[in-house]
Coordinates of C-alpha atoms and ligand atoms in Angstrom, one line a residue:
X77 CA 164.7 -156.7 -37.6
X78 CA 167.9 -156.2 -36.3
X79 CA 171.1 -156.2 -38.7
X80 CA 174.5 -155.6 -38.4
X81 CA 176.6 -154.3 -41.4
X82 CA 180.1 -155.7 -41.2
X83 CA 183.3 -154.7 -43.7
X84 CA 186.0 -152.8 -43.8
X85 CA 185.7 -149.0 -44.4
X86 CA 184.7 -147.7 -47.8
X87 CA 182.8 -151.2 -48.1
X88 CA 179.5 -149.8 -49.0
X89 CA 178.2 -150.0 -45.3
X90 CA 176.6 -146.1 -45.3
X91 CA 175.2 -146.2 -48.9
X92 CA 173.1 -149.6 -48.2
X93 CA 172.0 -148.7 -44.9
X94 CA 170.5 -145.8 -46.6
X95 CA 168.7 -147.8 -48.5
X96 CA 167.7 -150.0 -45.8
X97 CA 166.1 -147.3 -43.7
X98 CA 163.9 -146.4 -46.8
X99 CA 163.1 -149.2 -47.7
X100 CA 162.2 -150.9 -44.2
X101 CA 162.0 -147.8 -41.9
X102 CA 164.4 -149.0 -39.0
X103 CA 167.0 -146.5 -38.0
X104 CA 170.9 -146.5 -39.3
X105 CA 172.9 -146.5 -36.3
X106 CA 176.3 -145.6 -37.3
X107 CA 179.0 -145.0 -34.9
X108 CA 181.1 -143.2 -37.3
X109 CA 177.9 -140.4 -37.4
X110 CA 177.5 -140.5 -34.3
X111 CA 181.0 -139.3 -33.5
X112 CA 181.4 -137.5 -36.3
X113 CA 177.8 -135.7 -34.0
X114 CA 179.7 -135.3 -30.6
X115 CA 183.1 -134.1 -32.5
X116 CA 180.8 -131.2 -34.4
X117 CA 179.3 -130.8 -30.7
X118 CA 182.0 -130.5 -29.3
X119 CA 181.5 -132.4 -26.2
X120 CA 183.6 -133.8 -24.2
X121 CA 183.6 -137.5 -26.0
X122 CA 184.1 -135.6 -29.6
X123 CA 187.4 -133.9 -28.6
X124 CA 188.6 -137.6 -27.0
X125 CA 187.7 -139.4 -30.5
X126 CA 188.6 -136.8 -33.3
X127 CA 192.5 -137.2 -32.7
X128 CA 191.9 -141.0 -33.1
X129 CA 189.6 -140.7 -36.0
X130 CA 192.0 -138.5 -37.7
X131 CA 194.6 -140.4 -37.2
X132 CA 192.5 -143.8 -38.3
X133 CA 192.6 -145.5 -34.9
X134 CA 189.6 -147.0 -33.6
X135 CA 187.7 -145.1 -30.4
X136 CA 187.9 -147.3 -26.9
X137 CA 185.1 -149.9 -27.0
X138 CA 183.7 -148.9 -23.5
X139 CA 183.0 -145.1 -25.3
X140 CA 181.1 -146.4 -28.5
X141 CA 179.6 -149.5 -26.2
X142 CA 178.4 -146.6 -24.2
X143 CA 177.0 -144.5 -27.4
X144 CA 175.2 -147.6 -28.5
X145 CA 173.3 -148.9 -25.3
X146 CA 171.8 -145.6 -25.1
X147 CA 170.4 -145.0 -28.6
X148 CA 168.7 -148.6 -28.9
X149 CA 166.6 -147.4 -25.7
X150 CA 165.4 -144.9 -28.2
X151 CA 161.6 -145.1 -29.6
X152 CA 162.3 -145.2 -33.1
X153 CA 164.3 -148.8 -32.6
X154 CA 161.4 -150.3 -30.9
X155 CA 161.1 -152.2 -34.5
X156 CA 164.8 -152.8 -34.9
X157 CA 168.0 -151.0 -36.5
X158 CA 170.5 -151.6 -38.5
X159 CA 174.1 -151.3 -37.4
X160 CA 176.3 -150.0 -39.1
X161 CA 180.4 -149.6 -38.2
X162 CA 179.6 -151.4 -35.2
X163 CA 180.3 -153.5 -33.1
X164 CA 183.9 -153.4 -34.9
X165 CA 186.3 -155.4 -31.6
X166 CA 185.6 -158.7 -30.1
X167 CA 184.8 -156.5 -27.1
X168 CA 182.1 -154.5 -28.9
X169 CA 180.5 -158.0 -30.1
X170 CA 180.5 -159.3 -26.7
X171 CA 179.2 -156.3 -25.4
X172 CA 176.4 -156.3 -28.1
X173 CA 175.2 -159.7 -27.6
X174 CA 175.2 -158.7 -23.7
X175 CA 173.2 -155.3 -24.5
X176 CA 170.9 -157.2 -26.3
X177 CA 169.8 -159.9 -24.2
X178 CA 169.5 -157.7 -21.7
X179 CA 166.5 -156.2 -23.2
X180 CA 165.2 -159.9 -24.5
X181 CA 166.4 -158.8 -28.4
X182 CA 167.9 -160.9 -30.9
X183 CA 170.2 -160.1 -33.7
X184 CA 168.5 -161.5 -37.0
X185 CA 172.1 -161.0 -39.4
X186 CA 175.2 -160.5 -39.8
X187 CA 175.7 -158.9 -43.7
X188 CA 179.8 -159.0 -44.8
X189 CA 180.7 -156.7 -47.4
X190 CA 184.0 -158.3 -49.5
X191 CA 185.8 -155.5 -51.5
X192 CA 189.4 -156.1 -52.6
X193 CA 191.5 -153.5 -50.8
X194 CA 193.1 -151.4 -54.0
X195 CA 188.8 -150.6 -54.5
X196 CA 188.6 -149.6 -51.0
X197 CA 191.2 -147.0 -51.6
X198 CA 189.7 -145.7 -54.6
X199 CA 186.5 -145.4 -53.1
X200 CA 187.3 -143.7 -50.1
X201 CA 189.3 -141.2 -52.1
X202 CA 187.1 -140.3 -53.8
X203 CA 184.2 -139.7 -51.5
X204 CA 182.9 -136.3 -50.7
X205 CA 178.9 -135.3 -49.6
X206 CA 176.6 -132.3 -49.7
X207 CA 177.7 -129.8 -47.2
X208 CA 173.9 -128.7 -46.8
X209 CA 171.9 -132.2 -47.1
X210 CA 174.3 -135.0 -46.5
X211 CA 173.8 -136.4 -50.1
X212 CA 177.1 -138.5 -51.0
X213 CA 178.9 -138.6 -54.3
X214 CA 181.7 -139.9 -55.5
X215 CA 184.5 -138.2 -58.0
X216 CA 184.8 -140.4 -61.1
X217 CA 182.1 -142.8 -60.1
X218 CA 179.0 -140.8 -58.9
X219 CA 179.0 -137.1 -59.7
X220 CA 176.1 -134.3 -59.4
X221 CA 173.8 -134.2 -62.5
X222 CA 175.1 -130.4 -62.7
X223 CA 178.6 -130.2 -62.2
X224 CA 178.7 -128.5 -58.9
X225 CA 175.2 -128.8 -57.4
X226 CA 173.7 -131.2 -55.4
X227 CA 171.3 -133.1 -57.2
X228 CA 169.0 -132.9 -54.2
X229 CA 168.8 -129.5 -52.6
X230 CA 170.9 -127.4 -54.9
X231 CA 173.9 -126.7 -52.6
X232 CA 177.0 -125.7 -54.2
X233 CA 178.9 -126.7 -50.8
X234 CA 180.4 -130.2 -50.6
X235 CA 182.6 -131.5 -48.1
X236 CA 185.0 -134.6 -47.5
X237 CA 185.9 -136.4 -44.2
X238 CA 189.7 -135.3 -42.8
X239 CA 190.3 -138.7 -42.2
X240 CA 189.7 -139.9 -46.1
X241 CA 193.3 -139.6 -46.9
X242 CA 195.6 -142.2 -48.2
X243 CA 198.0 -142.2 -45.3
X244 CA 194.5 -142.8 -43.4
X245 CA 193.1 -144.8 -45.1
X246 CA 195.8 -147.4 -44.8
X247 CA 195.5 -147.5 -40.9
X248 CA 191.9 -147.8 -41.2
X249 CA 192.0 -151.1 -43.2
X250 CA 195.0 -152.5 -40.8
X251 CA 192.9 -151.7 -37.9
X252 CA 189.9 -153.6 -40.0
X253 CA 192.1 -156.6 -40.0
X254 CA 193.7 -156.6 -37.1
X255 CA 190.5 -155.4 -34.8
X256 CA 187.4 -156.3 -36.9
X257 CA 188.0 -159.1 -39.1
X258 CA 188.0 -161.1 -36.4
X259 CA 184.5 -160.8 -35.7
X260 CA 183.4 -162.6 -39.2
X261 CA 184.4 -166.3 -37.4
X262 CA 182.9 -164.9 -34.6
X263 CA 179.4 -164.1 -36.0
X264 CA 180.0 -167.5 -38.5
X265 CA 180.2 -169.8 -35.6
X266 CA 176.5 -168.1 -34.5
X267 CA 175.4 -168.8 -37.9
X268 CA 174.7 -165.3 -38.5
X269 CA 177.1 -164.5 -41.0
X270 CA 176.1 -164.3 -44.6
X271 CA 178.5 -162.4 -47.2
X272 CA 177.7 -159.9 -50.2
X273 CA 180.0 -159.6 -53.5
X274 CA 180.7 -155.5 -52.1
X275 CA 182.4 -155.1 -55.5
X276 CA 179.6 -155.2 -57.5
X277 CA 177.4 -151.8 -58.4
X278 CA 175.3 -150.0 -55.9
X279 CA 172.2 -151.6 -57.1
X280 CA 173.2 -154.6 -57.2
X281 CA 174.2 -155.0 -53.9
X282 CA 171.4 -153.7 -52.7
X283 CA 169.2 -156.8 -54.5
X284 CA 171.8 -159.6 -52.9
X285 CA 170.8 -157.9 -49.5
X286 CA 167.1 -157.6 -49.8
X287 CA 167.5 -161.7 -50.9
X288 CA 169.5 -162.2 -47.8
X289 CA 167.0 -160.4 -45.8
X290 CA 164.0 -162.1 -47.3
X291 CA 165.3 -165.3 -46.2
X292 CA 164.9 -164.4 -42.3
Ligands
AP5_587 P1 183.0 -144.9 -39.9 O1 182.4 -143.6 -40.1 O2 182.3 -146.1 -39.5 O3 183.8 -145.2 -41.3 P2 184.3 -146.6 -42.0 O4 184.0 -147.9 -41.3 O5 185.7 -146.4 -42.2 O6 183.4 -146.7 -43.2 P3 183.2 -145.7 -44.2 O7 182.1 -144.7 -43.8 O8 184.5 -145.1 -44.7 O9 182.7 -146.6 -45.4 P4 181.3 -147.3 -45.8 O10 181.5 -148.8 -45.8 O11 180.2 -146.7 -45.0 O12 181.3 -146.9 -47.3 P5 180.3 -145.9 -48.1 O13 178.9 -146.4 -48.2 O14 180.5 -144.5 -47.5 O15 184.3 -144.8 -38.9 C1 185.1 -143.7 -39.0 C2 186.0 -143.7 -37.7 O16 185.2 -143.6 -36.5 C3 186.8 -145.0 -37.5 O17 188.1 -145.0 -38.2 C4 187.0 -144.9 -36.0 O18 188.0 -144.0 -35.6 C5 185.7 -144.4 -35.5 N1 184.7 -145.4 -35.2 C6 183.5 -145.6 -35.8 N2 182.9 -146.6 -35.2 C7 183.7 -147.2 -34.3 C8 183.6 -148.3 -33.4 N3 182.5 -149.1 -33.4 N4 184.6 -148.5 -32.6 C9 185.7 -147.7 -32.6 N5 185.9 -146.7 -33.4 C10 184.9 -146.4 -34.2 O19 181.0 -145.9 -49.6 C11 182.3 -145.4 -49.8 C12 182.3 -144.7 -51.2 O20 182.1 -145.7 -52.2 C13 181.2 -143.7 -51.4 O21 181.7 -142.7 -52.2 C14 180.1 -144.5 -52.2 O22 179.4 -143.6 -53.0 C15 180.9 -145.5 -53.0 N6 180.3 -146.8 -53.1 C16 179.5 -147.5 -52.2 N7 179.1 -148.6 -52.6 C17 179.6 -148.7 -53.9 C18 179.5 -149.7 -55.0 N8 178.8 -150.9 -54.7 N9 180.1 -149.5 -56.1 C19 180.8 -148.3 -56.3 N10 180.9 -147.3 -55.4 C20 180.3 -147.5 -54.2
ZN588 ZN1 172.4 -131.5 -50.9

């Protein structure tokens, strides 16, 4: 199965594909990790794409097209992945479409996440993981069990992203619009495109995906 996660940042994307991997043991590819990788690296890519990231711009299709090509060759997505935070330009899609028939794949679905923007914000501001594990919670919505310690390993250390920020955060969701939206007529006019109700809880998202996904 091969999936693509589409929607504008703080959507949901991550936390479903989560639950995707466990549930149907495919990889998450996310683009945003994987930079997020090469910045805490330090390679040569990670100290081109953290002033963009931190500023909210998006990374030059030709680097993440790059990043992508070469970790669907990987084993573990001999029985499909699930993308997440990409392809997010016209030029990522075409290039997706191109890296996939290439190597005689198909894309089974698109999945849109619609959130009105002012819950966006609120989300993203509120986001913050486990420094140790990775675990993500969420300050009202989704706090440790024990105020200050992860729920799964028992860290005490937590960490947010530098580039969830409200000044940020805005030039995330115009480069959403602007760059990505476009791609939901592009993946419609496949007939890939199917849309989830992003604003409703965790779980329940999670059931209006599994339907979608049972329909393949
Ligand atoms: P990336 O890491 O992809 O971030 P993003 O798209 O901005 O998405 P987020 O990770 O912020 O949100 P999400 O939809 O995964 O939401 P989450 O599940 O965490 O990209 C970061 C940067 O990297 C980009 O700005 C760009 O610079 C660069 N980049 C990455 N890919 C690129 C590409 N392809 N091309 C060019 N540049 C690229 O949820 C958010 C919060 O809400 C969490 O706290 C969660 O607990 C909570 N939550 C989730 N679902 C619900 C729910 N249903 N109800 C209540 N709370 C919820
Ligand atoms: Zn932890």
């Amino acid at each position: 199965m091969r999936v693509i996660l589409l929607g504008p940042p703080g959507a949901g994307k991550g936390t479903q594909a989560h639950r995707l991997v466990e549930r149907h043991g495919i990889p998450q590819l996310s683009t945003g990790d994987m930079l997020r990788a090469a910045i805490h690296a330090g390679t040569e890519i990670g100290v081109k794409a953290k002033t963009l990231m931190d500023a909210g711009a998006l990374v030059p299709d030709d680097v993440v097209n790059a990043i992508v090509a070469e970790r669907i060759d990987q084993p573990d997505c001999a029985d499909g992945f699930i993308l997440d935070g990409f392809p997010r330009t016209l030029g990522q899609a075409d290039a997706t479409a191109a890296m996939l028939s290439e190597r005689g794949l198909h894309l089974d679905c698109v999945i849109e996440f619609k959130v009105d923007d002012d819950v966006l914000v609120e989300r993203i501001s509120g986001r913050y993981t486990c420094a140790n594990c990775g675990a993500g919670y969420h300050d009202p919505n989704l706090v440790p069990k024990v105020d200050g310690v992860c729920d799964r390993c028992g860290s005490t250390e937590f960490k947010r992203r530098p580039d969830d920020n409200p000044n940020t955060v805005r030039t995330r969701l115009q480069a959403y619009y602007k760059e990505t939206s476009p791609l939901l007529g592009y993946y419609y006019a496949k007939g890939l495109l199917t849309a989830v109700d992003g604003m409703l809880d965790v779980d329940a998202v999670t059931a209006q995906i599994e339907g979608v996904l049972a329909r393949l």
